[in-house]
Coordinates of C-alpha atoms in Angstrom, one line a residue:
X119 CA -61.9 62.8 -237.7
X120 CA -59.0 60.4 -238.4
X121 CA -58.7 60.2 -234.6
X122 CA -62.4 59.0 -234.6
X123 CA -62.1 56.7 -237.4
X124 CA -59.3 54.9 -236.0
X125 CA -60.4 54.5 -231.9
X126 CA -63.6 53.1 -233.5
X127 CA -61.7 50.5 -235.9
X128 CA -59.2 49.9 -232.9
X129 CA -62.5 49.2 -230.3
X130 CA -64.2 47.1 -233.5
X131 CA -61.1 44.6 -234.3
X132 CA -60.8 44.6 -230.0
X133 CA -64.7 43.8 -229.3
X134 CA -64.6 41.0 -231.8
X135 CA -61.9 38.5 -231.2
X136 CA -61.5 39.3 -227.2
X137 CA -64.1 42.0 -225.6
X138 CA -67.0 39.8 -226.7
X139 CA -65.6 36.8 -224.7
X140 CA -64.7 39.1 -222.0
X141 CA -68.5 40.1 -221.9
X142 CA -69.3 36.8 -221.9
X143 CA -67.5 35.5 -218.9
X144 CA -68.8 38.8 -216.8
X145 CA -72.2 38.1 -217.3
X146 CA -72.4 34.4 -216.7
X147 CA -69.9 34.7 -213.7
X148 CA -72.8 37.1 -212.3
X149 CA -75.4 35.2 -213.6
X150 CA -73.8 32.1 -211.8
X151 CA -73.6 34.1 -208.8
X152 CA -77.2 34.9 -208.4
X153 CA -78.8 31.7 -209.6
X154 CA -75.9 28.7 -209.3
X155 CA -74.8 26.4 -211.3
X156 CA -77.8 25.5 -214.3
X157 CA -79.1 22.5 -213.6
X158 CA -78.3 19.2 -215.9
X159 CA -80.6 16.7 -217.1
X160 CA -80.0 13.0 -217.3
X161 CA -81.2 10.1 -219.6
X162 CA -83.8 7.5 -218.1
X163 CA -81.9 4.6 -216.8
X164 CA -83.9 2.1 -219.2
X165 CA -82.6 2.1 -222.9
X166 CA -86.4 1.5 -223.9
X167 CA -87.0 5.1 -223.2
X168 CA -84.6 6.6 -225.3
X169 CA -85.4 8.4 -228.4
X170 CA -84.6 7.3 -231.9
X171 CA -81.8 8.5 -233.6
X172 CA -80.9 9.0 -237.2
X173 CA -76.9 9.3 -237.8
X174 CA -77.0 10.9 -240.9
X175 CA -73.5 11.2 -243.1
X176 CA -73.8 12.8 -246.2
X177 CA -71.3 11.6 -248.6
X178 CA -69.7 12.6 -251.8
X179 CA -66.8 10.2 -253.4
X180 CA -65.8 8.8 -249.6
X181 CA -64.5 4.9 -250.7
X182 CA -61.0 6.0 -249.1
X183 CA -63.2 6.8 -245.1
X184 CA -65.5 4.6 -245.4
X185 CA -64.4 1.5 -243.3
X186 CA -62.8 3.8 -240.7
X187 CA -65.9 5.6 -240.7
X188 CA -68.0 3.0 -239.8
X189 CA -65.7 1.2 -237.7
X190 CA -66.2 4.4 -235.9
X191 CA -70.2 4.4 -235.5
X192 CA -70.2 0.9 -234.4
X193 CA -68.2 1.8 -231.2
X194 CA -70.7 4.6 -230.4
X195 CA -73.1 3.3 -227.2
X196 CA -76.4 4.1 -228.3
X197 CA -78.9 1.1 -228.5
X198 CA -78.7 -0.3 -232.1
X199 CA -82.4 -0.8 -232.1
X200 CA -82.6 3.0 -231.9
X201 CA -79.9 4.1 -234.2
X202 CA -80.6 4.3 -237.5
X203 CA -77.3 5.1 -239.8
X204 CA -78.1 6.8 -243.4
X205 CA -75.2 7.4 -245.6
X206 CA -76.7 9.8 -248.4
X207 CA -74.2 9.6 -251.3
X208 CA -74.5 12.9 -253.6
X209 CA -73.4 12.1 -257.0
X210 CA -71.0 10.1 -256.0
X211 CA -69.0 8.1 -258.6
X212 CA -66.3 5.8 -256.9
X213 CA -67.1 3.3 -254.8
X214 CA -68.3 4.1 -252.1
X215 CA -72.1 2.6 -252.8
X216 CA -70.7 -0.7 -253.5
X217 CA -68.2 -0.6 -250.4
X218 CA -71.6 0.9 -248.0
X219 CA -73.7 -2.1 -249.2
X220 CA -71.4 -4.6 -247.1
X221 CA -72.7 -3.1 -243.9
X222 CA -76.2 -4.5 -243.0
X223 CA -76.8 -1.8 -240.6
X224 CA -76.6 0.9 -243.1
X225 CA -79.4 2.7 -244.9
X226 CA -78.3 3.9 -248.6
X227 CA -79.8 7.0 -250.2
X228 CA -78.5 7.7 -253.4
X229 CA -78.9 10.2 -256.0
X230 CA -76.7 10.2 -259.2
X231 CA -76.6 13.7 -259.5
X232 CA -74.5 16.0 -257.3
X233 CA -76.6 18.4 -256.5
X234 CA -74.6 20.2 -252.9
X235 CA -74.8 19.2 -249.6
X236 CA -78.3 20.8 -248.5
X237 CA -79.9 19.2 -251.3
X238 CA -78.5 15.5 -250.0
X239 CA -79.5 16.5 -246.5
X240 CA -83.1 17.2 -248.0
X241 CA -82.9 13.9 -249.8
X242 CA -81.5 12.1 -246.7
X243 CA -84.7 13.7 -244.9
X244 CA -87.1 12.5 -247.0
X245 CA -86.3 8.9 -246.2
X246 CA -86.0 10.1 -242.2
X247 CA -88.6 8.5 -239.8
X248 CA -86.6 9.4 -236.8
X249 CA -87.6 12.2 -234.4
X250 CA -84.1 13.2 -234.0
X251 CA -81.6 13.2 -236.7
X252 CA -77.7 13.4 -236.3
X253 CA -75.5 15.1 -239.0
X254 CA -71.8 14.3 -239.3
X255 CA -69.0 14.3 -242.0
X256 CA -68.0 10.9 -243.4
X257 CA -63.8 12.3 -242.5
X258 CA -65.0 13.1 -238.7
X259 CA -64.4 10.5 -235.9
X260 CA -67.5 10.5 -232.9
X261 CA -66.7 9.6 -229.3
X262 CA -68.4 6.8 -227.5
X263 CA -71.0 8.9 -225.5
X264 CA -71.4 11.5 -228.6
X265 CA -75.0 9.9 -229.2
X266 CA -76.3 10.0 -225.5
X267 CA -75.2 13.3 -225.0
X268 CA -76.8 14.7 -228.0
X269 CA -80.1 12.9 -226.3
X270 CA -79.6 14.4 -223.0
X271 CA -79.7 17.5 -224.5
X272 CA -82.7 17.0 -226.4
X273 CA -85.0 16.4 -223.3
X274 CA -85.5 20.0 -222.5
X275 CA -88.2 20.7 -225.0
X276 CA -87.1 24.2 -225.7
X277 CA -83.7 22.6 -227.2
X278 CA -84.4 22.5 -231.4
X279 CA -81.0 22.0 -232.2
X280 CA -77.6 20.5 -230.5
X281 CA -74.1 21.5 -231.7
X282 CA -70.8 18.9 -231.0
X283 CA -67.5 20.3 -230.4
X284 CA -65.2 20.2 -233.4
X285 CA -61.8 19.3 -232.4
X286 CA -59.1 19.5 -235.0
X287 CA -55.8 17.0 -234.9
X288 CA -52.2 17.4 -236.5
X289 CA -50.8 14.7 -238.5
X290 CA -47.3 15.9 -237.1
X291 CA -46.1 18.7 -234.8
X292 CA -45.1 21.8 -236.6
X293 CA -48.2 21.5 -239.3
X294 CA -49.8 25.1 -239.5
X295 CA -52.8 24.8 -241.3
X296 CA -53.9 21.9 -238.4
X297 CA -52.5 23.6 -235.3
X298 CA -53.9 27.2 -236.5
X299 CA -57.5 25.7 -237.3
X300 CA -56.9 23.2 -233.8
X301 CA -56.4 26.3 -231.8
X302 CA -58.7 28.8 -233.6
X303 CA -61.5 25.6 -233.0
X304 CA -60.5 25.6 -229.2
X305 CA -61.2 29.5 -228.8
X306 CA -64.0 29.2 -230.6
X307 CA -65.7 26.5 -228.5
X308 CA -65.3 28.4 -225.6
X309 CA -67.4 30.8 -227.1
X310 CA -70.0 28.4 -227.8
X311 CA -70.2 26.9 -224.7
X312 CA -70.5 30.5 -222.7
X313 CA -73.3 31.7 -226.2
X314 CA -75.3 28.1 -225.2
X315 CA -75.2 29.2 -221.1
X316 CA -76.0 32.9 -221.7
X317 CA -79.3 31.3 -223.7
X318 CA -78.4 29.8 -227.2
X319 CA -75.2 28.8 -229.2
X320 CA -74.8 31.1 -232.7
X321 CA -75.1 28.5 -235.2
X322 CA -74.0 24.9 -235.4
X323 CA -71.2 23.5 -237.3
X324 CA -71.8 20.1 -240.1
X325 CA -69.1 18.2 -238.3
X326 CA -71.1 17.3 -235.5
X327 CA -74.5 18.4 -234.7
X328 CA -78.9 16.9 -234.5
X329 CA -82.1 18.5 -234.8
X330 CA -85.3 18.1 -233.3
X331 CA -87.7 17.5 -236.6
X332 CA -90.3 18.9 -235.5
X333 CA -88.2 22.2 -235.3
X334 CA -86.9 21.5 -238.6
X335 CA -86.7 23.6 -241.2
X336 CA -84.8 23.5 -244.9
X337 CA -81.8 25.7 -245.5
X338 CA -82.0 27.1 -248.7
X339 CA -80.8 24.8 -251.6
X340 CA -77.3 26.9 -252.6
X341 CA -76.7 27.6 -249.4
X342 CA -72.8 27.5 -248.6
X343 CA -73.1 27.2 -245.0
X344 CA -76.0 24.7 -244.8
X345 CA -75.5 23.6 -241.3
X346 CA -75.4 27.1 -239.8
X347 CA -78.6 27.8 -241.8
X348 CA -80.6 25.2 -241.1
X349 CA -79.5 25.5 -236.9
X350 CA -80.2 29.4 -236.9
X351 CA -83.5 29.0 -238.9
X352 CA -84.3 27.0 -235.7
X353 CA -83.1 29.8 -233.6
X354 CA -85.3 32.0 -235.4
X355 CA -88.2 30.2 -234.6
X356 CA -88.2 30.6 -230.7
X357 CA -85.7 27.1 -230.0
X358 CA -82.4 27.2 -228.3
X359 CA -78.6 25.5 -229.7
X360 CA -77.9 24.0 -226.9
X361 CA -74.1 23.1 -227.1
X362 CA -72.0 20.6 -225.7
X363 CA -68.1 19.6 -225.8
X364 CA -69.5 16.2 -224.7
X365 CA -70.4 15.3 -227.8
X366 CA -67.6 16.0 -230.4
X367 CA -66.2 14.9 -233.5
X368 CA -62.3 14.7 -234.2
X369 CA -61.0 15.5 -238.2
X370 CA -57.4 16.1 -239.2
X371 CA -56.6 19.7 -240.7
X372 CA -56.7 20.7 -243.5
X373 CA -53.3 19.1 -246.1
X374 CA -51.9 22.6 -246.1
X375 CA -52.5 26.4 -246.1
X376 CA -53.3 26.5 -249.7
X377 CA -56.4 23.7 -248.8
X378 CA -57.0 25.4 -245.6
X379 CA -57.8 29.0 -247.4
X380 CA -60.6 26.7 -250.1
X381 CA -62.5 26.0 -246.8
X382 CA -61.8 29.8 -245.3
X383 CA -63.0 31.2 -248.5
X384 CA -66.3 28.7 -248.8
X385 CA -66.7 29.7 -245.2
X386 CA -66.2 33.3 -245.3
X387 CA -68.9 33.6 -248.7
X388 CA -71.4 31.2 -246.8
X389 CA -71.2 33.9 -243.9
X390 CA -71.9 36.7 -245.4
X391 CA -74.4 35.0 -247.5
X392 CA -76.3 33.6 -243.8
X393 CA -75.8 37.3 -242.6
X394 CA -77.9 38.3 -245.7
X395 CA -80.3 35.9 -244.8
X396 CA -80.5 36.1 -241.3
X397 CA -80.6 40.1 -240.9
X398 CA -84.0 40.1 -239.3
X399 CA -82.4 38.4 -236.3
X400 CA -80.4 41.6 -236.0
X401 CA -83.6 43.9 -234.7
X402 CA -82.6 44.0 -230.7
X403 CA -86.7 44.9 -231.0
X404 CA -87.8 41.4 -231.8
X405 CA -84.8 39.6 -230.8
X406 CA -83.2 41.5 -227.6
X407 CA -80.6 38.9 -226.9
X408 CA -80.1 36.8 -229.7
X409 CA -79.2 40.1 -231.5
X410 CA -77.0 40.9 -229.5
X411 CA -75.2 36.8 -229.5
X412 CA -75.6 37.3 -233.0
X413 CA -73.9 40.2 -234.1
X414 CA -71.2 40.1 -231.4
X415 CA -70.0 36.5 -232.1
X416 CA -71.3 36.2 -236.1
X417 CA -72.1 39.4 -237.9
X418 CA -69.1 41.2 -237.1
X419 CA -66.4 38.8 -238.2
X420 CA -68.1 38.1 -241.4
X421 CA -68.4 41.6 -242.7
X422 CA -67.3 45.0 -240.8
X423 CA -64.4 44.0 -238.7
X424 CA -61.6 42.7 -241.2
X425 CA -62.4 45.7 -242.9
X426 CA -61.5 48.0 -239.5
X427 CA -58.5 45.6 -239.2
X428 CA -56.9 46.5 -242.7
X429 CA -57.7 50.3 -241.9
X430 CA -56.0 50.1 -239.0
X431 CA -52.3 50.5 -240.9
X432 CA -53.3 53.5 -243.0
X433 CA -54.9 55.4 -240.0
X434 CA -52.3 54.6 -237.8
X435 CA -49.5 55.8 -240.3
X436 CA -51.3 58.8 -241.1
X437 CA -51.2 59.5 -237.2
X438 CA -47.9 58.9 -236.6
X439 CA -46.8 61.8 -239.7
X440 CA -49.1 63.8 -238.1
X441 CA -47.6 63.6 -234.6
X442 CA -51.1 62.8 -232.9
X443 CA -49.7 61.9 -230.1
X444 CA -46.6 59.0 -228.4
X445 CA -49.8 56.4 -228.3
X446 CA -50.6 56.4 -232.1
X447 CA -46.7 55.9 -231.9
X448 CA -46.6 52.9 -229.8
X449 CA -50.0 51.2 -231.4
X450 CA -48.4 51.4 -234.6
X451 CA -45.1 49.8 -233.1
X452 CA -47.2 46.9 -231.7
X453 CA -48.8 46.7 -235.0
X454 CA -45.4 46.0 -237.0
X455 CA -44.7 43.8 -234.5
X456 CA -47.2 41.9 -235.1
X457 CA -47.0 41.7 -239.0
X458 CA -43.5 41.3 -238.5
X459 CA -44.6 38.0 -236.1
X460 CA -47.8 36.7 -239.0
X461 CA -44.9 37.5 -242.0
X462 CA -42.2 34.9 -240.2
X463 CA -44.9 32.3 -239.7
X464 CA -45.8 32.5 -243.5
X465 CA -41.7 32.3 -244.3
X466 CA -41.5 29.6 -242.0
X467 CA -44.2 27.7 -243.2
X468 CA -43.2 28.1 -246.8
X469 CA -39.7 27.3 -245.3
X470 CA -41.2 23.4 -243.7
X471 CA -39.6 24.8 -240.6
X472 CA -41.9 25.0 -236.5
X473 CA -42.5 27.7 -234.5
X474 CA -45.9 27.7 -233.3
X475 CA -45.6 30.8 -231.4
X476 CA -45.5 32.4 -234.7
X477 CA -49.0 30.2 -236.3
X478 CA -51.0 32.1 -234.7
X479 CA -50.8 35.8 -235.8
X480 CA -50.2 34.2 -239.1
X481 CA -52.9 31.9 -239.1
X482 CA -55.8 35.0 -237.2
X483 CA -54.0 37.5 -240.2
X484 CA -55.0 34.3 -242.8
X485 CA -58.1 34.0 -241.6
X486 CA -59.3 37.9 -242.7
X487 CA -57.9 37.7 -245.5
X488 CA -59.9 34.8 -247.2
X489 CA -63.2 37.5 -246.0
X490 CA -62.0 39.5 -249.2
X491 CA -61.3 36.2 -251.2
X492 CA -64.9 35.0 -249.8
X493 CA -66.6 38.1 -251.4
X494 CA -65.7 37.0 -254.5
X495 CA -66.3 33.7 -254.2
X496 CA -69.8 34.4 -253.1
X497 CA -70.4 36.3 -256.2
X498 CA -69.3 33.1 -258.2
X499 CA -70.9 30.3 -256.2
X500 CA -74.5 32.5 -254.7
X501 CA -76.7 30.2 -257.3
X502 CA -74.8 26.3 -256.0
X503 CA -74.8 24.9 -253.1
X504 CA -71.9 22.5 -254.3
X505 CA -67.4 23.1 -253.6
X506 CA -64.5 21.8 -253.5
X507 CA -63.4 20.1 -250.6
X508 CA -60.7 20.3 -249.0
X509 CA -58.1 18.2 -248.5
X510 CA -57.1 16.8 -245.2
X511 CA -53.9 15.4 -243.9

């Protein structure tokens, strides 16, 4: 039984970070095979036939971003005439009204109650006339063609939602929590991009992505993942998340671990809170493939898996002591090693001292941890959709 318990924890922790990507790239290199390379769309030559846009940025106590930020949306190429910039600021007291009132271009929504981020994107709605509206963070910095690519995309009709790349940047070389999000985010968005080929990416993340409104539908009001919720609800409906690295917004990382883990717990609670939510996309009845995207990519990572991962050191031990066999021997051996490897990047962290090669076991072990911080957190913060936030470098 033990033997049993830990080959299926082994095969679980395996699948989710590195046999589901493997799966991946075997079907689409077969699927590229047989039919070629999907075809791409392009935008009509004449900017009159472009849709109208929305660039939404919902805001909370910004004044500090706010002239890079918009120094930022007024390099974008997108026809002016057809880009409508909302900043929705959510209880904000500072300054940031007074500073966003200098900039003719800008729509203000304001509400002097914080009330979470889904409840400002609801606001923000409200006052939308757009077919298409863009979310992004008022700390996340667009490239030039973000907005053209995001229409591109939505010319195929069956597209209800378009996720941007996130790319993450290090203040300096040697910072840990910026380099282990930076390379964790690059992983990731490979993932995406082979989820969005296959047939639809798993969820969209609030740095960069746009929604069809006609697809649209609300997220639930204390939801903690409100992006991810209001993109799969689309997903539910019969749409695709159509993802692009064309398109992408660029943030620094988080200040340091200790601000990192606020956003790893948030995001770890809001998961298995969508999870929750979203079960009914897990019937492979209803929902052949998408169930099988969605728990493969999502569902696993959120809830069983880090549990497999922490039993892997009492099976293993109790294997060794029973002399199952040299390969319990050797897996436990490559499991110290690896502790060993995520312990010295802690100490050198702690220490203000480089050695990427040890950020990432440290930074993947980091990451599973703040699951069991984010089960508490969800039991403190299921009824408001408002955090913390993070600081960035």
């Amino acid at each position: 039984m033990l033997k049993v318990l830990f080959w299926l924890c082994l095969a679980l922790v395996f699948y989710t970070y590195f046999g589901y990507g493997l799966v991946l790239w075997l079907i689409l290199k077969g699927k590229r095979l047989i039919k070629g390379a999907p075809n791409k769309t392009v935008l009509p030559a004449d900017n009159a036939q472009l849709p109208e846009l929305t660039l939404m940025i919902c805001a909370y106590n910004e004044e500090d971003i706010i002239e890079e930020k918009m120094a930022n949306i007024r390099q974008l190429d997108y026809p002016s005439e057809k880009l409508c910039v909302m900043w929705v600021t959510d209880g904000s007291n500072d300054r940031s009204n007074e500073l966003l009132r200098q900039y003719p271009e800008v729509k203000l929504v304001f509400s002097p109650e914080r009330r979470g981020k889904a409840a400002a994107m609801q606001h923000g709605l409200s006052e939308n006339r757009a077919p298409i509206v863009v979310f992004t963070d008022a700390n996340t910095m667009l490239n030039a063609g973000s907005m053209k690519e995001i229409a591109r995309l939505f010319m195929d009709e069956q597209v209800g939602c378009v996720s941007g790349e996130k790319r993450v940047a290090a203040k300096a070389a040697g910072d840990v929590a910026a380099e282990g999000e930076g390379f964790y985010w690059k992983y990731e968005s490979t993932l995406k991009r082979w989820d969005s080929e296959l047939y639809s990416a798993m969820g969209a993340a609030g740095e960069l992505f746009a929604v069809r409104m006609s697809c649209y539908r609300p997220a639930p009001q204390h939801a903690l993942l409100d992006d991810f919720m209001m993109s799969m609800l689309i997903l539910k409906d019969g749409k695709r998340i159509a993802y692009t690295s064309d398109a992408y917004a660029l943030e620094y990382g988080s200040a340091n671990m200790e601000e990192e883990s606020k956003r790893k717990r948030r995001i770890a609670a809001g998961g298995l809170q969508s999870v929750w939510w979203l079960r009914s996309l897990m019937n492979p009845f209803k929902y052949p493939l998408v169930s099988f995207q969605f728990v493969s990519h999502r569902v696993l990572r959120w809830t069983v898996t880090p549990f497999a991962l922490m039993a892997l050191i009492p099976l293993n031990v109790a294997l060794v002591m029973m002399k199952a066999g040299t390969i319990y021997t050797v897996v436990w051996l490559l499991q110290l090693v690896f502790y060993l490897a995520a312990f010295g990047g802690w100490w050198l962290y702690r220490k203000g001292r480089k050695q990427r090669l040890l950020y990432v076991p440290y930074y993947f072990l980091f990451m599973n941890m703040n699951v069991f911080q984010g089960i508490h957190y969800l039991r403190t913060h299921n009824t408001s959709g408002t955090w913390e936030k993070a600081k960035r470098a």
